[in-house]
mmCIF file with all atom_site columns, C-alpha atoms in Angstrom:
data_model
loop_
_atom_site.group_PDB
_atom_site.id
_atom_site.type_symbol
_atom_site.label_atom_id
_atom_site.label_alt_id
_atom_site.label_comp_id
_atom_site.label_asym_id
_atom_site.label_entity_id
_atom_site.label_seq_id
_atom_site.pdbx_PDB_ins_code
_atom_site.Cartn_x
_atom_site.Cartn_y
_atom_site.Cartn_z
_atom_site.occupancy
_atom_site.B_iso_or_equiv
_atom_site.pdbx_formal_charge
_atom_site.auth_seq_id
_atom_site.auth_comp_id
_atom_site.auth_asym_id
_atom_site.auth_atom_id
_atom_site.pdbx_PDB_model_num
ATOM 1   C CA . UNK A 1 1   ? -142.388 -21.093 -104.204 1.00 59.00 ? 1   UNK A CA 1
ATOM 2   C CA . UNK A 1 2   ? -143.280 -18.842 -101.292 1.00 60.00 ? 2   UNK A CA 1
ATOM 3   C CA . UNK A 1 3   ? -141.691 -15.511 -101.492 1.00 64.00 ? 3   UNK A CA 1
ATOM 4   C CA . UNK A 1 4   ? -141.429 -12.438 -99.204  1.00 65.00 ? 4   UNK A CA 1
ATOM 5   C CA . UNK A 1 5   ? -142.265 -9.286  -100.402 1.00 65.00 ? 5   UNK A CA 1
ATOM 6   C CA . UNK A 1 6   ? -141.370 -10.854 -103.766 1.00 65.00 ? 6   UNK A CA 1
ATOM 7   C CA . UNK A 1 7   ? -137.534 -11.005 -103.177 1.00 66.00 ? 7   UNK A CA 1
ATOM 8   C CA . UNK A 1 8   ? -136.880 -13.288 -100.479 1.00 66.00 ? 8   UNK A CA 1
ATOM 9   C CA . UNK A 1 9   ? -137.682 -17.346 -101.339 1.00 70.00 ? 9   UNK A CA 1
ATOM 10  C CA . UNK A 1 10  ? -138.567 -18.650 -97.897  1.00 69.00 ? 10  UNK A CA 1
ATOM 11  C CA . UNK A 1 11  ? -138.602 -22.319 -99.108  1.00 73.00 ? 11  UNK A CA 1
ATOM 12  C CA . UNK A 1 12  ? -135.083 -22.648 -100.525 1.00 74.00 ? 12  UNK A CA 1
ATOM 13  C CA . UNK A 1 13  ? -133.288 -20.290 -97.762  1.00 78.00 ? 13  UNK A CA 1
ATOM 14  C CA . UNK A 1 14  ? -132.018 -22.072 -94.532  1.00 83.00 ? 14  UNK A CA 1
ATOM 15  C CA . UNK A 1 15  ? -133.249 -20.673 -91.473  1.00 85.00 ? 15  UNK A CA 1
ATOM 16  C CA . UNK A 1 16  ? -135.939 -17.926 -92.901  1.00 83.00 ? 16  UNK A CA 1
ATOM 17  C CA . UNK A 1 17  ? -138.971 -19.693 -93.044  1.00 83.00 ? 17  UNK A CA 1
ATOM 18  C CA . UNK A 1 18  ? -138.489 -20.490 -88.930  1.00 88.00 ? 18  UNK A CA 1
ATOM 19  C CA . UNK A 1 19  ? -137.170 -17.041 -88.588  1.00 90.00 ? 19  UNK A CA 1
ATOM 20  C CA . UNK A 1 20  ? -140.299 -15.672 -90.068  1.00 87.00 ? 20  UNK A CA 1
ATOM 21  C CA . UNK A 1 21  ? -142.721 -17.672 -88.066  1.00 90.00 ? 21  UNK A CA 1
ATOM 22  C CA . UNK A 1 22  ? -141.037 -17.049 -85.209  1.00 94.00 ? 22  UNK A CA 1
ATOM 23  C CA . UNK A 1 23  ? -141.128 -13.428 -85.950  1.00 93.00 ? 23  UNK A CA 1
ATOM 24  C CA . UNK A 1 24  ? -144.365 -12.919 -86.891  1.00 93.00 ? 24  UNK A CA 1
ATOM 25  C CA . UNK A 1 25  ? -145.604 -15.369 -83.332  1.00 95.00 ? 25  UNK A CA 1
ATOM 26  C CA . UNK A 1 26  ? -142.991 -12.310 -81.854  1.00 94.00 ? 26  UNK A CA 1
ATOM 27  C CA . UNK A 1 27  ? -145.248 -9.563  -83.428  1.00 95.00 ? 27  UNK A CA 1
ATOM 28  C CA . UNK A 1 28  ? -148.784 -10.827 -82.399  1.00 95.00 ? 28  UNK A CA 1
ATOM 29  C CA . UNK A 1 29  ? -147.402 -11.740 -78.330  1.00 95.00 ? 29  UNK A CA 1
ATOM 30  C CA . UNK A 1 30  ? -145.275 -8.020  -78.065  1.00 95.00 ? 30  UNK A CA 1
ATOM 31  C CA . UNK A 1 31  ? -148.343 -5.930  -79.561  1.00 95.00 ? 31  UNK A CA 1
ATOM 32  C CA . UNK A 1 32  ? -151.102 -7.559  -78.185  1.00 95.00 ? 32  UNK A CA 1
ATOM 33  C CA . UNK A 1 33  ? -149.195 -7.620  -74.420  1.00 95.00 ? 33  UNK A CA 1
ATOM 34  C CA . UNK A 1 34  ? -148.448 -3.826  -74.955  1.00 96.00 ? 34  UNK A CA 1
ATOM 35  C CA . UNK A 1 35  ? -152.061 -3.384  -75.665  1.00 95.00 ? 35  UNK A CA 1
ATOM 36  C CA . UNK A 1 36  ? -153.402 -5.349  -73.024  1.00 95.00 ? 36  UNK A CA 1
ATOM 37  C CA . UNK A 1 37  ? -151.051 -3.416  -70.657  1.00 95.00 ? 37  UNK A CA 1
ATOM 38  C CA . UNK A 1 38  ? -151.606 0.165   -71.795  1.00 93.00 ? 38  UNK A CA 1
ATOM 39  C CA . UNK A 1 39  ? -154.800 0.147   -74.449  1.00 91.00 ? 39  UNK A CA 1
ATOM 40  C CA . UNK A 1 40  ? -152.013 2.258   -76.765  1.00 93.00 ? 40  UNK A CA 1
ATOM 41  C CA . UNK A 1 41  ? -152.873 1.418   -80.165  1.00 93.00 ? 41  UNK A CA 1
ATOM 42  C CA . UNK A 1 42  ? -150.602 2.970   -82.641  1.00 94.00 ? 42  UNK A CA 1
ATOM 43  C CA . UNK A 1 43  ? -147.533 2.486   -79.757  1.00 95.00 ? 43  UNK A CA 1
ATOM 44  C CA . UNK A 1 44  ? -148.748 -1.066  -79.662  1.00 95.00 ? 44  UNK A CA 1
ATOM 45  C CA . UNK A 1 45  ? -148.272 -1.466  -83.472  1.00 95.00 ? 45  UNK A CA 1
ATOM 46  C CA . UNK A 1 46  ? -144.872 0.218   -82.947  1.00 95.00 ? 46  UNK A CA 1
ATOM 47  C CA . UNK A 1 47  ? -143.641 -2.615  -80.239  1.00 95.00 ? 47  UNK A CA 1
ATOM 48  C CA . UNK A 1 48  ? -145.423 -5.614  -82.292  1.00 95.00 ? 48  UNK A CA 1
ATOM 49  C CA . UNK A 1 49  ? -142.871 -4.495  -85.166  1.00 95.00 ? 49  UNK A CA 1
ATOM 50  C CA . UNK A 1 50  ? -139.798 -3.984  -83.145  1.00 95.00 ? 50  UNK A CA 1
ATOM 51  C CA . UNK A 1 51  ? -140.633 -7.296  -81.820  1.00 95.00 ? 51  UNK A CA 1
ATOM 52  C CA . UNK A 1 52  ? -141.158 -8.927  -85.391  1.00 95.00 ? 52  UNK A CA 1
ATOM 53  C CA . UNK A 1 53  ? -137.426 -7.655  -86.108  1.00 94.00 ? 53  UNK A CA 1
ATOM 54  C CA . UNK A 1 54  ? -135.929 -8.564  -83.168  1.00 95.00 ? 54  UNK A CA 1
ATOM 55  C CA . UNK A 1 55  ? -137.477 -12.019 -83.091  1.00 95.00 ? 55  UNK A CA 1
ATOM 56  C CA . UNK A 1 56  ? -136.663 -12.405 -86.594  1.00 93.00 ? 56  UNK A CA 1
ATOM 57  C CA . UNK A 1 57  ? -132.981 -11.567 -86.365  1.00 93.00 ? 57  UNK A CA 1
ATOM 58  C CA . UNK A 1 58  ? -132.154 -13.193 -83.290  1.00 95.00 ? 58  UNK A CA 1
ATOM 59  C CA . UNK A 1 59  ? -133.863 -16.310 -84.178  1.00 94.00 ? 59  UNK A CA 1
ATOM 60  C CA . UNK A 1 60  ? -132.038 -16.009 -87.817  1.00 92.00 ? 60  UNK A CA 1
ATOM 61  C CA . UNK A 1 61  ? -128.636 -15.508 -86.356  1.00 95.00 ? 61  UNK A CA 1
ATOM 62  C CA . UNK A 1 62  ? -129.051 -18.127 -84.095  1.00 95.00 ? 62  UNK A CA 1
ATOM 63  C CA . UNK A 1 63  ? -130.214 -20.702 -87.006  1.00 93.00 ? 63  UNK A CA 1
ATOM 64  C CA . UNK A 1 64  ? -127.527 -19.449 -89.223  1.00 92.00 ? 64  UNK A CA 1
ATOM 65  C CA . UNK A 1 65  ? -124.632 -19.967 -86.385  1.00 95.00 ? 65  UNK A CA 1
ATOM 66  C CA . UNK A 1 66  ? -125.959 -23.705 -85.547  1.00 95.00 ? 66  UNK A CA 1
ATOM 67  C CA . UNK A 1 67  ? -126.301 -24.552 -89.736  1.00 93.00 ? 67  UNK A CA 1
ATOM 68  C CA . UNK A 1 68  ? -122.381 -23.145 -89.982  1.00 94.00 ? 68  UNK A CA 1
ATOM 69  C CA . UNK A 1 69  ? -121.330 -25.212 -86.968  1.00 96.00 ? 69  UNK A CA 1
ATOM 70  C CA . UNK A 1 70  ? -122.969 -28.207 -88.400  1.00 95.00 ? 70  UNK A CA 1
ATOM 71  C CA . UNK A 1 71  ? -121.529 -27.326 -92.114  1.00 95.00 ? 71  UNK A CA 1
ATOM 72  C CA . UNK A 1 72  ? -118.008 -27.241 -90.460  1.00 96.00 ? 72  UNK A CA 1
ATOM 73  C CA . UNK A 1 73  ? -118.633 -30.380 -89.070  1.00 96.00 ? 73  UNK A CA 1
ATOM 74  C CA . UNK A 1 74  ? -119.734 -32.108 -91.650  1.00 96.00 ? 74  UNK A CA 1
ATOM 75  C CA . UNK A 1 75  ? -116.695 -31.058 -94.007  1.00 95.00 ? 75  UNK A CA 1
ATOM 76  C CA . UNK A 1 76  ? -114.325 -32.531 -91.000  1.00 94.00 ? 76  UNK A CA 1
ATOM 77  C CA . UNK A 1 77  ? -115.949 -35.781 -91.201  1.00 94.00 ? 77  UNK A CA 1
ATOM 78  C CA . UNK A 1 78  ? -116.119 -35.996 -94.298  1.00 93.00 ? 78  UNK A CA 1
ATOM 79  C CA . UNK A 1 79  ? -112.343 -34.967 -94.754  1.00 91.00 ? 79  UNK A CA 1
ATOM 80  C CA . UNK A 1 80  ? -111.809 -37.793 -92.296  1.00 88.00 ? 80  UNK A CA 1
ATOM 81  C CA . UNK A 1 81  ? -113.710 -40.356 -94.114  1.00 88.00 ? 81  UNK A CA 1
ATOM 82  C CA . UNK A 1 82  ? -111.517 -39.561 -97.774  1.00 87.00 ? 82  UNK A CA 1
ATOM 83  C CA . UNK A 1 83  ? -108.037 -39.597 -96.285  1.00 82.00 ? 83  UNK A CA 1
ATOM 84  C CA . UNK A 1 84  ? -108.992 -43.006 -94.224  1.00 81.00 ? 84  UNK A CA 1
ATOM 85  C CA . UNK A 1 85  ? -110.245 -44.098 -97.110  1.00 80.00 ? 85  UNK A CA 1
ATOM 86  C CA . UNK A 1 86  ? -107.037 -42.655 -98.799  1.00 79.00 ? 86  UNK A CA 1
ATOM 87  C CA . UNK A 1 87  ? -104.416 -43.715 -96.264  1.00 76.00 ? 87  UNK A CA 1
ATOM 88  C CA . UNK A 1 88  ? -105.625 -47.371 -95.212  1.00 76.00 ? 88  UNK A CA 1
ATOM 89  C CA . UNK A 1 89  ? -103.070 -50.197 -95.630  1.00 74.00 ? 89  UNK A CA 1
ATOM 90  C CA . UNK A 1 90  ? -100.614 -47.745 -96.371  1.00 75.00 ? 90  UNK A CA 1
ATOM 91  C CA . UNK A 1 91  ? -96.836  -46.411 -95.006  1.00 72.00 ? 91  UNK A CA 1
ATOM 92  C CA . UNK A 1 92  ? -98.716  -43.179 -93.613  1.00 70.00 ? 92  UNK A CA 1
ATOM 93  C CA . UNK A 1 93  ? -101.827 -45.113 -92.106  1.00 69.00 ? 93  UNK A CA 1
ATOM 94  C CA . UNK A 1 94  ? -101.989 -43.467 -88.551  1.00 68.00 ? 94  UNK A CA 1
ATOM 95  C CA . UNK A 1 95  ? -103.893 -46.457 -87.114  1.00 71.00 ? 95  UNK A CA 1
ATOM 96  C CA . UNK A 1 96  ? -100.899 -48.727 -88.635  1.00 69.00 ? 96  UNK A CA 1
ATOM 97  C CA . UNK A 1 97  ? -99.068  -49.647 -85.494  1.00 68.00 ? 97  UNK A CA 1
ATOM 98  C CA . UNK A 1 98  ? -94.628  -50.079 -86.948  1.00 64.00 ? 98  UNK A CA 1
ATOM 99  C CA . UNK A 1 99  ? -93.640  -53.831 -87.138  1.00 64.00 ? 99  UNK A CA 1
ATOM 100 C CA . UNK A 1 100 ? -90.954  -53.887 -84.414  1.00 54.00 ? 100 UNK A CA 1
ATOM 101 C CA . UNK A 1 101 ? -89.495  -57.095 -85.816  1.00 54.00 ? 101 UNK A CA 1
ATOM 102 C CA . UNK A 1 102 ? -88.815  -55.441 -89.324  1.00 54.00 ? 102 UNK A CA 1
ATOM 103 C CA . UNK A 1 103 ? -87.079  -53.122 -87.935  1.00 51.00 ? 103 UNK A CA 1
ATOM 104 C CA . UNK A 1 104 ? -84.361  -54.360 -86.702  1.00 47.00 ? 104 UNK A CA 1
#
């Protein structure tokens, strides 16, 4: 397993391996345009890392929000699926139109 700076498993987290591509393709475009711009080194270094955290979080919030939106989604279908499965050919079937004749 792949881990960064030794703490954070990049393979088995959701989102952080894209995060940290992203982040570090965020890095190399932000410092090297500042550089080609102004020929400031160490300010150049400066804006590649603000860029590597800003890419990095926005594209990790970003992943995270879409993964909890699909994990929400996923639990209402599949809440759906056990009380069909649950409720078919039953009294409290929703799809089970009432028998007019039996109830008169």
């Amino acid at each position: 397993p792949f881990k960064l700076l030794g703490i954070l498993d990049v393979e088995n987290i959701p989102c952080a391996r894209d995060s940290v591509l992203y982040g570090s393709l965020g890095s190399v475009v932000a410092g090297l345009g500042h550089f080609l711009l102004t020929s400031r080194i160490r300010r150049s270094c400066d804006v590649g890392v603000g860029g590597f955290i800003l890419v990095t979080l926005g594209c990790w919030f970003h992943c995270r929000y879409n993964y909890a939106k699909l994990r929400i989604q996923e639990r209402m279908a599949r809440e759906g699926i056990k009380n069909k499965i649950l409720y078919e050919s039953t009294h409290l079937d929703p799809e089970k139109k009432p028998n007019s004749s039996s109830s008169t």
